[in-house]
Short mmCIF file of N, CA and C in Angstrom, two decimals:
data_model
loop_
_atom_site.label_atom_id
_atom_site.label_comp_id
_atom_site.label_asym_id
_atom_site.label_seq_id
_atom_site.Cartn_x
_atom_site.Cartn_y
_atom_site.Cartn_z
N MET N 242 0.68 -1.32 -0.20
CA MET N 242 0.33 0.43 -0.50
C MET N 242 1.26 1.75 -0.22
N LYS N 243 -0.01 2.50 -0.85
CA LYS N 243 1.40 3.55 -1.01
C LYS N 243 1.26 4.06 0.05
N SER N 244 -0.33 4.46 0.21
CA SER N 244 -0.77 5.73 1.18
C SER N 244 -1.47 5.15 2.48
N ARG N 245 -1.52 5.31 3.76
CA ARG N 245 -2.36 4.92 4.98
C ARG N 245 -3.69 4.32 4.50
N PHE N 246 -3.94 5.29 3.85
CA PHE N 246 -5.34 5.77 3.99
C PHE N 246 -6.43 4.64 2.12
N SER N 247 -4.81 4.36 1.43
CA SER N 247 -5.76 3.28 0.63
C SER N 247 -6.36 2.39 0.71
N ILE N 248 -6.72 1.53 1.66
CA ILE N 248 -7.98 0.54 2.91
C ILE N 248 -8.87 1.46 2.40
N LEU N 249 -9.05 2.26 3.11
CA LEU N 249 -10.18 2.70 2.28
C LEU N 249 -10.93 2.74 0.78
N THR N 250 -9.39 3.45 0.87
CA THR N 250 -10.47 3.76 -1.00
C THR N 250 -10.92 2.21 -1.40
N LEU N 251 -9.96 0.92 -1.17
CA LEU N 251 -10.97 -0.48 -0.93
C LEU N 251 -11.11 -0.88 -0.23
N ALA N 252 -12.34 -0.11 0.70
CA ALA N 252 -13.85 -0.58 1.05
C ALA N 252 -14.50 0.30 0.01
N PHE N 253 -13.81 1.65 -0.35
CA PHE N 253 -15.21 2.34 -1.48
C PHE N 253 -15.36 1.09 -2.50
N ALA N 254 -13.96 0.73 -3.10
CA ALA N 254 -14.11 -0.03 -4.63
C ALA N 254 -14.36 -1.63 -4.46
N ILE N 255 -14.85 -2.15 -2.80
CA ILE N 255 -15.45 -3.06 -2.73
C ILE N 255 -16.62 -2.87 -2.15
N SER N 256 -17.30 -2.34 -2.03
CA SER N 256 -18.91 -1.91 -1.36
C SER N 256 -18.97 -1.08 -2.01
N LEU N 257 -19.07 -0.13 -3.24
CA LEU N 257 -20.32 0.86 -4.62
C LEU N 257 -20.46 -0.72 -4.88
N PRO N 258 -20.02 -1.29 -5.85
CA PRO N 258 -20.32 -2.10 -6.68
C PRO N 258 -21.00 -3.28 -6.28
N ILE N 259 -20.66 -3.97 -5.34
CA ILE N 259 -21.53 -4.73 -4.73
C ILE N 259 -23.09 -3.88 -4.39
N PHE N 260 -23.17 -3.00 -3.44
CA PHE N 260 -24.35 -1.84 -3.60
C PHE N 260 -25.12 -2.02 -4.53
N ALA N 261 -24.31 -1.15 -5.62
CA ALA N 261 -24.88 -1.06 -7.11
C ALA N 261 -25.82 -2.26 -7.51
N LEU N 262 -24.98 -3.52 -8.11
CA LEU N 262 -25.26 -5.22 -8.53
C LEU N 262 -26.60 -5.25 -7.00
N PHE N 263 -26.19 -4.97 -5.77
CA PHE N 263 -27.39 -5.86 -5.28
C PHE N 263 -28.35 -4.57 -5.32
N ARG N 264 -28.90 -3.47 -5.76
CA ARG N 264 -29.79 -2.23 -6.11
C ARG N 264 -29.94 -2.79 -7.36
N VAL N 265 -30.48 -3.36 -8.40
CA VAL N 265 -30.23 -3.48 -9.41
C VAL N 265 -30.77 -4.74 -9.33
N MET N 266 -30.18 -6.12 -8.66
CA MET N 266 -30.92 -6.77 -8.43
C MET N 266 -32.05 -7.20 -8.02
N LEU N 267 -32.23 -6.33 -6.67
CA LEU N 267 -34.31 -5.72 -6.31
C LEU N 267 -34.96 -5.23 -7.05
N LEU N 268 -34.33 -4.07 -8.52
CA LEU N 268 -35.28 -3.55 -8.87
C LEU N 268 -34.93 -4.91 -10.38
N LEU N 269 -34.27 -5.75 -10.74
CA LEU N 269 -34.84 -7.09 -11.36
C LEU N 269 -36.24 -7.65 -11.51
N ARG N 270 -35.91 -7.78 -10.29
CA ARG N 270 -36.99 -8.88 -9.11
C ARG N 270 -38.27 -8.33 -9.24
N HIS N 271 -38.44 -7.35 -8.32
CA HIS N 271 -39.59 -6.25 -9.24
C HIS N 271 -39.27 -5.54 -10.23
N TYR N 272 -39.40 -5.98 -10.94
CA TYR N 272 -39.69 -4.99 -12.26
C TYR N 272 -40.87 -5.03 -12.74
N ALA N 273 -41.23 -5.59 -12.48
CA ALA N 273 -43.18 -5.68 -12.66
C ALA N 273 -43.97 -5.01 -12.05
N ASP N 274 -43.22 -4.44 -10.90
CA ASP N 274 -44.43 -4.02 -9.79
C ASP N 274 -43.84 -2.46 -9.93
N ILE N 275 -42.88 -2.17 -10.73
CA ILE N 275 -42.82 -0.77 -11.23
C ILE N 275 -43.98 0.30 -11.52
N ASP N 276 -44.33 1.04 -11.84
CA ASP N 276 -44.96 1.39 -12.07
C ASP N 276 -44.97 3.38 -12.59
N GLU N 277 -43.19 3.65 -12.84
CA GLU N 277 -43.10 4.86 -13.20
C GLU N 277 -41.72 4.79 -14.21
N PRO N 278 -41.79 6.10 -14.75
CA PRO N 278 -41.31 5.90 -16.08
C PRO N 278 -39.66 5.58 -15.74
N ALA N 279 -38.98 5.36 -16.67
CA ALA N 279 -37.30 4.91 -16.61
C ALA N 279 -36.85 5.36 -16.28
N TYR N 280 -36.59 6.99 -16.85
CA TYR N 280 -36.09 7.97 -16.31
C TYR N 280 -35.92 7.73 -14.83
N LYS N 281 -37.41 8.35 -14.03
CA LYS N 281 -37.60 7.76 -12.98
C LYS N 281 -35.69 6.71 -11.88
N VAL N 282 -36.31 5.32 -12.29
CA VAL N 282 -36.42 4.08 -12.56
C VAL N 282 -34.41 5.36 -12.25
N VAL N 283 -33.67 5.71 -13.21
CA VAL N 283 -32.32 6.07 -13.16
C VAL N 283 -31.75 6.89 -12.44
N ILE N 284 -32.85 7.45 -12.36
CA ILE N 284 -31.94 8.14 -11.11
C ILE N 284 -32.13 7.83 -10.24
N ALA N 285 -33.69 7.35 -9.23
CA ALA N 285 -33.41 6.66 -8.21
C ALA N 285 -32.00 5.56 -7.94
N LEU N 286 -31.50 5.03 -9.31
CA LEU N 286 -30.44 4.75 -9.28
C LEU N 286 -28.85 5.05 -8.25
N PHE N 287 -29.42 6.25 -8.67
CA PHE N 287 -27.77 7.26 -9.39
C PHE N 287 -28.16 7.57 -7.54
N LEU N 288 -29.28 7.76 -7.19
CA LEU N 288 -29.48 8.72 -6.13
C LEU N 288 -29.57 7.38 -4.94
N GLY N 289 -29.07 6.57 -5.20
CA GLY N 289 -29.31 5.76 -4.36
C GLY N 289 -27.48 5.31 -4.34
N VAL N 290 -26.61 5.53 -4.92
CA VAL N 290 -24.75 5.58 -4.79
C VAL N 290 -24.75 6.61 -4.32
N ILE N 291 -25.58 8.18 -4.58
CA ILE N 291 -24.85 9.44 -3.78
C ILE N 291 -25.23 8.74 -1.97
N HIS N 292 -26.49 8.12 -1.86
CA HIS N 292 -26.69 8.17 -0.26
C HIS N 292 -25.48 6.76 0.57
N ASP N 293 -25.21 5.49 -1.22
CA ASP N 293 -23.66 5.08 -0.95
C ASP N 293 -22.53 5.11 -0.71
N VAL N 294 -22.84 5.69 -1.13
CA VAL N 294 -21.07 7.10 -0.57
C VAL N 294 -21.22 7.43 0.80
N ALA N 295 -22.86 8.37 0.60
CA ALA N 295 -22.77 8.91 2.31
C ALA N 295 -22.19 8.19 3.02
N PHE N 296 -23.42 6.56 3.00
CA PHE N 296 -23.37 5.84 4.38
C PHE N 296 -22.22 4.58 4.18
N LEU N 297 -21.06 4.92 3.44
CA LEU N 297 -19.65 5.04 3.67
C LEU N 297 -18.53 5.52 4.31
N SER N 298 -19.33 6.85 4.04
CA SER N 298 -18.24 8.11 4.36
C SER N 298 -18.05 7.72 6.19
N TYR N 299 -19.80 7.62 6.65
CA TYR N 299 -19.92 7.93 8.17
C TYR N 299 -19.00 6.29 8.30
N LEU N 300 -19.85 5.76 7.93
CA LEU N 300 -19.26 3.80 8.36
C LEU N 300 -17.66 4.58 9.04
N LEU N 301 -16.65 4.70 8.31
CA LEU N 301 -15.41 4.83 8.20
C LEU N 301 -14.46 5.87 8.42
N ILE N 302 -15.75 7.29 8.82
CA ILE N 302 -14.69 7.84 9.85
C ILE N 302 -13.83 7.55 10.14
N PRO N 303 -14.08 6.48 12.09
CA PRO N 303 -13.52 5.82 13.13
C PRO N 303 -12.18 4.91 12.39
N PHE N 304 -12.24 4.63 11.06
CA PHE N 304 -11.42 3.67 10.64
C PHE N 304 -10.55 4.45 10.11
N ALA N 305 -10.73 5.99 9.50
CA ALA N 305 -9.76 6.93 9.15
C ALA N 305 -9.34 7.68 10.76
N LEU N 306 -9.93 7.88 11.76
CA LEU N 306 -9.35 8.53 12.48
C LEU N 306 -8.22 8.09 13.01
N TYR N 307 -8.55 6.78 13.30
CA TYR N 307 -7.29 5.87 13.83
C TYR N 307 -6.21 5.99 12.50
N LEU N 308 -6.20 5.55 11.62
CA LEU N 308 -5.22 5.49 10.26
C LEU N 308 -3.97 6.65 10.70
N LEU N 309 -4.75 7.92 10.55
CA LEU N 309 -4.55 9.73 10.52
C LEU N 309 -4.20 9.37 12.41
N LEU N 310 -4.50 8.81 13.05
CA LEU N 310 -3.64 9.61 14.12
C LEU N 310 -2.60 8.56 15.34
N ALA N 311 -2.20 7.06 14.39
CA ALA N 311 -1.38 5.88 14.45
C ALA N 311 0.02 7.30 14.40
N PRO N 312 0.84 6.37 15.38
CA PRO N 312 2.41 7.12 14.95
C PRO N 312 2.85 6.15 14.07
N ASN N 313 3.74 6.95 13.25
CA ASN N 313 4.63 5.68 12.23
C ASN N 313 5.21 5.10 12.72
N ARG N 314 5.82 4.85 14.13
CA ARG N 314 6.25 3.46 14.31
C ARG N 314 4.74 2.37 14.04
N PHE N 315 3.96 3.40 15.04
CA PHE N 315 3.22 1.95 15.38
C PHE N 315 2.84 1.62 13.71
N TYR N 316 2.36 2.54 13.38
CA TYR N 316 2.05 2.63 12.00
C TYR N 316 2.48 1.38 11.01
N ARG N 317 3.68 1.15 10.80
CA ARG N 317 4.50 0.06 10.52
C ARG N 317 5.01 -1.29 10.90
N SER N 318 4.05 -1.18 11.74
CA SER N 318 4.94 -2.26 12.45
C SER N 318 3.26 -3.33 12.89
N ARG N 319 4.30 -4.79 12.31
CA ARG N 319 3.37 -6.04 12.77
C ARG N 319 2.14 -6.00 12.89
N VAL N 320 2.05 -5.76 14.57
CA VAL N 320 0.71 -5.81 15.37
C VAL N 320 -0.69 -4.60 14.46
N ASN N 321 0.25 -3.63 14.48
CA ASN N 321 -0.95 -2.59 13.08
C ASN N 321 -1.88 -3.62 12.03
N LYS N 322 -1.10 -3.56 11.85
CA LYS N 322 -0.99 -3.98 10.17
C LYS N 322 -2.47 -5.45 10.72
N ALA N 323 -2.11 -5.92 11.55
CA ALA N 323 -2.89 -7.76 12.00
C ALA N 323 -4.51 -7.03 12.47
N ILE N 324 -4.08 -5.44 13.36
CA ILE N 324 -5.10 -4.83 13.40
C ILE N 324 -6.32 -4.48 12.73
N ILE N 325 -5.10 -3.87 11.19
CA ILE N 325 -6.03 -3.31 9.92
C ILE N 325 -6.59 -3.47 9.70
N TYR N 326 -6.02 -5.52 9.81
CA TYR N 326 -7.00 -6.11 7.83
C TYR N 326 -7.77 -6.46 9.16
N LEU N 327 -7.99 -6.95 9.73
CA LEU N 327 -8.32 -7.67 11.60
C LEU N 327 -10.14 -6.17 10.75
N LEU N 328 -10.25 -5.08 10.92
CA LEU N 328 -10.61 -4.23 11.26
C LEU N 328 -11.57 -4.12 10.29
N PHE N 329 -11.16 -4.39 8.60
CA PHE N 329 -10.98 -4.70 7.69
C PHE N 329 -12.35 -4.70 7.34
N PHE N 330 -12.09 -6.78 7.27
CA PHE N 330 -12.31 -7.97 7.45
C PHE N 330 -13.89 -7.50 8.39
N ALA N 331 -13.59 -7.44 9.84
CA ALA N 331 -14.85 -7.30 10.28
C ALA N 331 -15.90 -6.65 10.11
N CYS N 332 -15.45 -5.14 9.15
CA CYS N 332 -16.84 -4.01 8.93
C CYS N 332 -16.83 -4.85 7.55
N LEU N 333 -16.42 -5.29 6.40
CA LEU N 333 -16.87 -5.87 5.49
C LEU N 333 -17.69 -7.04 6.11
N TYR N 334 -17.25 -8.43 6.29
CA TYR N 334 -17.86 -8.78 7.31
C TYR N 334 -19.74 -7.87 8.02
N GLY N 335 -19.48 -7.45 8.13
CA GLY N 335 -20.51 -7.52 9.08
C GLY N 335 -20.99 -6.09 8.20
N LEU N 336 -20.84 -5.75 7.79
CA LEU N 336 -21.33 -4.74 6.40
C LEU N 336 -22.12 -6.40 5.65
N TYR N 337 -22.03 -7.28 4.89
CA TYR N 337 -23.16 -7.79 4.16
C TYR N 337 -23.11 -9.25 4.97
N PHE N 338 -23.22 -9.34 5.87
CA PHE N 338 -24.02 -10.14 6.33
C PHE N 338 -24.83 -9.77 7.10
#
């Protein structure tokens, strides 16, 4: 990783496509029930992406603060790397389970 915060970018890169896929799957499953024109459905999907970005931003604030406030010596240690990956996995697991 080049930056401390690249794991946050990875969280966005993993979560946003999964959320979008989930939203499209729900749309296809209930397509017969939709009485709105197609442009309103596209607007709803776009607003969903905006809400996902806001949700992920709030979710990752504590993680970003941890990465920001960790001293360089501790940040480079193996213990910290284990903590970071464990927290990252726990967040993703909790988010998708």
